[in-house]
mmCIF file of C-alpha atoms in Angstrom:
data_model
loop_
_atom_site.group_PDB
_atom_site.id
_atom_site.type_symbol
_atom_site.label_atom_id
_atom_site.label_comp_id
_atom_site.label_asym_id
_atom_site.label_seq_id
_atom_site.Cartn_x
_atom_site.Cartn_y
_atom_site.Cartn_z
ATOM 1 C CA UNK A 1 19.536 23.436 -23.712
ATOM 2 C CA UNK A 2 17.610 25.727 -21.372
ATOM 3 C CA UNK A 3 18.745 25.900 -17.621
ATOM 4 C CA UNK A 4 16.590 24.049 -15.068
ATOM 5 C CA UNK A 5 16.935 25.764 -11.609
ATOM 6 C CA UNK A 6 15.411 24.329 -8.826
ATOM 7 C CA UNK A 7 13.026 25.570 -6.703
ATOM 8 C CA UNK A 8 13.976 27.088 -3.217
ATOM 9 C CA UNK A 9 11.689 23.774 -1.864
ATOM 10 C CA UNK A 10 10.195 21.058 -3.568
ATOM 11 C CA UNK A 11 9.471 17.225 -3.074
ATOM 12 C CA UNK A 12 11.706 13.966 -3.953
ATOM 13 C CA UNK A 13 9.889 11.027 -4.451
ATOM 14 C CA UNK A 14 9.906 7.606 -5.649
ATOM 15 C CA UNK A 15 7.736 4.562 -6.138
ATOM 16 C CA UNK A 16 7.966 0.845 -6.065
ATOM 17 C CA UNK A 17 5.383 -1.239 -8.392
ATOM 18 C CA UNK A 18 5.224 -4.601 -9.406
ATOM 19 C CA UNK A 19 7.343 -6.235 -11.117
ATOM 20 C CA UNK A 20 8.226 -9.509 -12.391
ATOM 21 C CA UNK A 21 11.635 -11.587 -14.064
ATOM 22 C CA UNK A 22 11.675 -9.736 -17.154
ATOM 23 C CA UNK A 23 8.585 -7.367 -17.377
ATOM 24 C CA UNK A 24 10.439 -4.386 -17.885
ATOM 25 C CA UNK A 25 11.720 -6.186 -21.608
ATOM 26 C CA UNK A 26 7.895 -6.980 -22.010
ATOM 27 C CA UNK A 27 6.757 -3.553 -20.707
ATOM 28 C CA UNK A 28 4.312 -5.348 -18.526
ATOM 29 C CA UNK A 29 2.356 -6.623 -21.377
ATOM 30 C CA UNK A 30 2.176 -10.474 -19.434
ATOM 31 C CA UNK A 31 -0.938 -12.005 -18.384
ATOM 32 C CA UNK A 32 -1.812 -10.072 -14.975
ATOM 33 C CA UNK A 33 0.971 -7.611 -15.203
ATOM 34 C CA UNK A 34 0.258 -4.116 -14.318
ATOM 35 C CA UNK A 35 2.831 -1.470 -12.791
ATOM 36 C CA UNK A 36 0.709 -1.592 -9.462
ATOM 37 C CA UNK A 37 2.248 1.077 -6.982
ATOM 38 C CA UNK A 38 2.918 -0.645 -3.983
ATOM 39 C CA UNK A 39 5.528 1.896 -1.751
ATOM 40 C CA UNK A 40 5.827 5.246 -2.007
ATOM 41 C CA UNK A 41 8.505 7.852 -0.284
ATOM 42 C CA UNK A 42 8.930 11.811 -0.527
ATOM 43 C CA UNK A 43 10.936 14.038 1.018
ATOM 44 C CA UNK A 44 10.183 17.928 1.607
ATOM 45 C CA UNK A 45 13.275 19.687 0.810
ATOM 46 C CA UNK A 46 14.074 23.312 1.037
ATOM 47 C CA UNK A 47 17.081 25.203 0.693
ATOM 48 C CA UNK A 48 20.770 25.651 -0.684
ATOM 49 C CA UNK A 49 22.024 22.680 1.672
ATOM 50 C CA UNK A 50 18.434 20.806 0.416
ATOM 51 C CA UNK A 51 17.616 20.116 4.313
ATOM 52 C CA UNK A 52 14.780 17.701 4.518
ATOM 53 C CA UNK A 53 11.712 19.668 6.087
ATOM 54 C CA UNK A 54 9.359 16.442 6.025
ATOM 55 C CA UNK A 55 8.904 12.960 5.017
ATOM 56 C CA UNK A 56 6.405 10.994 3.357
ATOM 57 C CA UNK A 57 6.045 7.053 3.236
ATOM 58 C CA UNK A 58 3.700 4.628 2.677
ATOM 59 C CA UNK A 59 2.852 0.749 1.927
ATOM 60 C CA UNK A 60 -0.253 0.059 -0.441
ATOM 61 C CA UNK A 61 -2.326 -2.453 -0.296
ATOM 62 C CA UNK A 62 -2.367 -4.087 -3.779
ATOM 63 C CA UNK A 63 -5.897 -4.347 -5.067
ATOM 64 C CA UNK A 64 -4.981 -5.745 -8.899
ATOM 65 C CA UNK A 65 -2.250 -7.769 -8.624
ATOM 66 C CA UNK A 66 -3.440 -11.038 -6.085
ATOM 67 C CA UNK A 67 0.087 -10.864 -4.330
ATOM 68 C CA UNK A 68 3.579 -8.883 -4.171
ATOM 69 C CA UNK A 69 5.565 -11.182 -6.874
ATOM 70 C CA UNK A 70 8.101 -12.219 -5.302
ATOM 71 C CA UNK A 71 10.869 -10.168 -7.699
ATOM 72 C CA UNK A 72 9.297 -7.138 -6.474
ATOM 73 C CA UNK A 73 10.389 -8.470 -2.932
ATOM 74 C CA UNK A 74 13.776 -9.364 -3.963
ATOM 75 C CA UNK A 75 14.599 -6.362 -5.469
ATOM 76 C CA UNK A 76 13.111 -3.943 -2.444
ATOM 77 C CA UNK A 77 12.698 -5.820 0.694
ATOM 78 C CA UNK A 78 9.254 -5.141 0.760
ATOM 79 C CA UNK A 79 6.900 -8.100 1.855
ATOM 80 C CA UNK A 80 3.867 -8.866 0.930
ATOM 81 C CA UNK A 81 3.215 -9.103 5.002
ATOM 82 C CA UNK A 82 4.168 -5.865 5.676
ATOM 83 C CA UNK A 83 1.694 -4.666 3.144
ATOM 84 C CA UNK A 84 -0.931 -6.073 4.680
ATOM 85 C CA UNK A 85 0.285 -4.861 8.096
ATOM 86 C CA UNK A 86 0.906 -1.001 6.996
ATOM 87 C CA UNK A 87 -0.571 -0.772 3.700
ATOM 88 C CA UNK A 88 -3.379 1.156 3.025
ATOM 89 C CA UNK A 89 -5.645 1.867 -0.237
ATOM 90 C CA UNK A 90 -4.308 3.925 -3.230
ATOM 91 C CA UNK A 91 -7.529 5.323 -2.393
ATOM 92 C CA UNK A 92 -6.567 6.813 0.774
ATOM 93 C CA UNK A 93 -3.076 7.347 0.265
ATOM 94 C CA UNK A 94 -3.617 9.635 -2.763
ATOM 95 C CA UNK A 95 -5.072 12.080 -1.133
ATOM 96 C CA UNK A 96 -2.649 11.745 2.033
ATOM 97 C CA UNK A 97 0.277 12.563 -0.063
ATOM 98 C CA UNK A 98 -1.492 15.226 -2.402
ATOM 99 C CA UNK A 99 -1.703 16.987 1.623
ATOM 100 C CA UNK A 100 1.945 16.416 1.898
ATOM 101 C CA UNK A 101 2.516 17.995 -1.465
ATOM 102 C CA UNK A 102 0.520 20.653 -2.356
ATOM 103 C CA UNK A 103 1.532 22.384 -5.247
ATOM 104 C CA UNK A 104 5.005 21.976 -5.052
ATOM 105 C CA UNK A 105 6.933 20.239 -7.930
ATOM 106 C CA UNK A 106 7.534 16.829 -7.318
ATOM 107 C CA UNK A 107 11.096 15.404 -8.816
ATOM 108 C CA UNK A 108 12.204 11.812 -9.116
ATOM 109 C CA UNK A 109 14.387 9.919 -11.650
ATOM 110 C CA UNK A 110 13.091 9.724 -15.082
ATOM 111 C CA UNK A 111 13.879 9.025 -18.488
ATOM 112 C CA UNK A 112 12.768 8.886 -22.503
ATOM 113 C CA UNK A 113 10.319 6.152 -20.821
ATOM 114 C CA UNK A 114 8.778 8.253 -18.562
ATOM 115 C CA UNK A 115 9.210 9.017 -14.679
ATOM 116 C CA UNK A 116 7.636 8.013 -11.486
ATOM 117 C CA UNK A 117 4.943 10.986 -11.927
ATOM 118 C CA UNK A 118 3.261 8.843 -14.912
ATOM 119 C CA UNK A 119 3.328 5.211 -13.386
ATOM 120 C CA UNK A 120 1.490 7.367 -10.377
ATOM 121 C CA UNK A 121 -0.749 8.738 -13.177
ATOM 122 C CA UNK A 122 -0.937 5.306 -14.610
ATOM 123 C CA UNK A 123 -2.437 4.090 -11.191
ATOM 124 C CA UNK A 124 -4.821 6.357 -10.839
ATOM 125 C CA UNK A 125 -6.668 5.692 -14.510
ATOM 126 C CA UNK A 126 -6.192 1.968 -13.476
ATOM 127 C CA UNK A 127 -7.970 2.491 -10.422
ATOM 128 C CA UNK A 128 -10.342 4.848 -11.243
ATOM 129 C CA UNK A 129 -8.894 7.141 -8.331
ATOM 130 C CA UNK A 130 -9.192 11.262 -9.422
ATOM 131 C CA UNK A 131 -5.684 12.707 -10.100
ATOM 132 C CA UNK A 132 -5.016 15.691 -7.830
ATOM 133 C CA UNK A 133 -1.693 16.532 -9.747
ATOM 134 C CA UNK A 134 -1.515 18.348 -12.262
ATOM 135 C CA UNK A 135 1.416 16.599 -15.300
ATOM 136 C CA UNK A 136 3.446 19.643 -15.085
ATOM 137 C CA UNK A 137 4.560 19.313 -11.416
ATOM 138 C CA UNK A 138 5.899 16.481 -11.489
ATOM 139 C CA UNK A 139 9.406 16.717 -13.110
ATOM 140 C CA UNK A 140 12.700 14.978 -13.973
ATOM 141 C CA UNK A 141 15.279 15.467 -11.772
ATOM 142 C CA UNK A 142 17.584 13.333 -14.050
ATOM 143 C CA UNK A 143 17.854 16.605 -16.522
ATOM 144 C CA UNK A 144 18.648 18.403 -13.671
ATOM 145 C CA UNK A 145 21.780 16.102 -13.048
ATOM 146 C CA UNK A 146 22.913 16.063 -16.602
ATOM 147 C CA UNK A 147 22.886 20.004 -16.623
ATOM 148 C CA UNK A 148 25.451 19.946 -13.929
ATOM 149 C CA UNK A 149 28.059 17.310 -15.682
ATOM 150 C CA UNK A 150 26.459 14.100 -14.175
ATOM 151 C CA UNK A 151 26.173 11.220 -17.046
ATOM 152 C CA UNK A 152 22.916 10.546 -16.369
ATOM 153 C CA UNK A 153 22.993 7.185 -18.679
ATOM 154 C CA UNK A 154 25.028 5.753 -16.070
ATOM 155 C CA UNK A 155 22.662 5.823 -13.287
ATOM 156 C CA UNK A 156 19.916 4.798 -12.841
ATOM 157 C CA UNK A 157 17.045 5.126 -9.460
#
């Protein structure tokens, strides 16, 4: 297995989408079920000690899915009133975070099923919203973990 070394800075990040009792077993393929991103948070980190440098965050208004089901809610917190109070349009938050990002690489949890970067992929295709990123930055911080002794298959995001 090749070494992955981390960059001297580069982003965290992870999204919340829609999801309902038991569409993960169904892999969304229900009646109205789409991984819709609804919360997204990044950190800027830089450094041997990883010191945050910067923070990203922000609600999304849902435009396919009529109304936050309320198992999304359960399992973040997130309401479907504070979406309409802070959210804003994939649209607009694309680019927004794409400013925050640049060309760093972009880490969050992933698996054989894909990570956080596709689902964000996923959205934009489903929205018809131009992808800034290219695949290749965003990567799996999960292999970085099991490089360094972490079982991985025992955690998950």
């Amino acid at each position: 297995m090749r070494k992955i070394d981390l960059p001297d800075t580069f982003i965290v990040f992870d999204l919340e989408w829609t999801a309902w009792e038991g569409s993960l077993e169904r892999k969304w393929s229900g009646p109205g079920e789409y991984r819709e991103i609804y919360d997204i948070g990044a950190a800027l980190v830089s450094g041997p000690e990883f010191e945050v440098r910067g923070t990203f965050r922000q609600l999304v208004v849902l435009e396919l899915v009529p109304e936050l089901p309320q198992y999304s809610t359960d399992l973040t917190g997130i309401t479907q009133q504070e979406i309409d109070e802070g959210g804003i349009p994939f649209k607009e938050m694309v680019p927004a975070f794409k400013k925050f990002a640049g060309e760093l690489n972009i880490y969050s949890w992933g698996s054989a099923k894909g990570n956080d970067g596709d689902k964000f992929a996923e959205n934009c295709q489903l929205k018809s919203v131009p992808n800034p990123f290219l695949a290749k930055q965003f990567k799996n911080i999960a292999e970085v973990f099991q490089q360094h002794g972490i079982p991985v298959q025992d955690y998950h995001s």
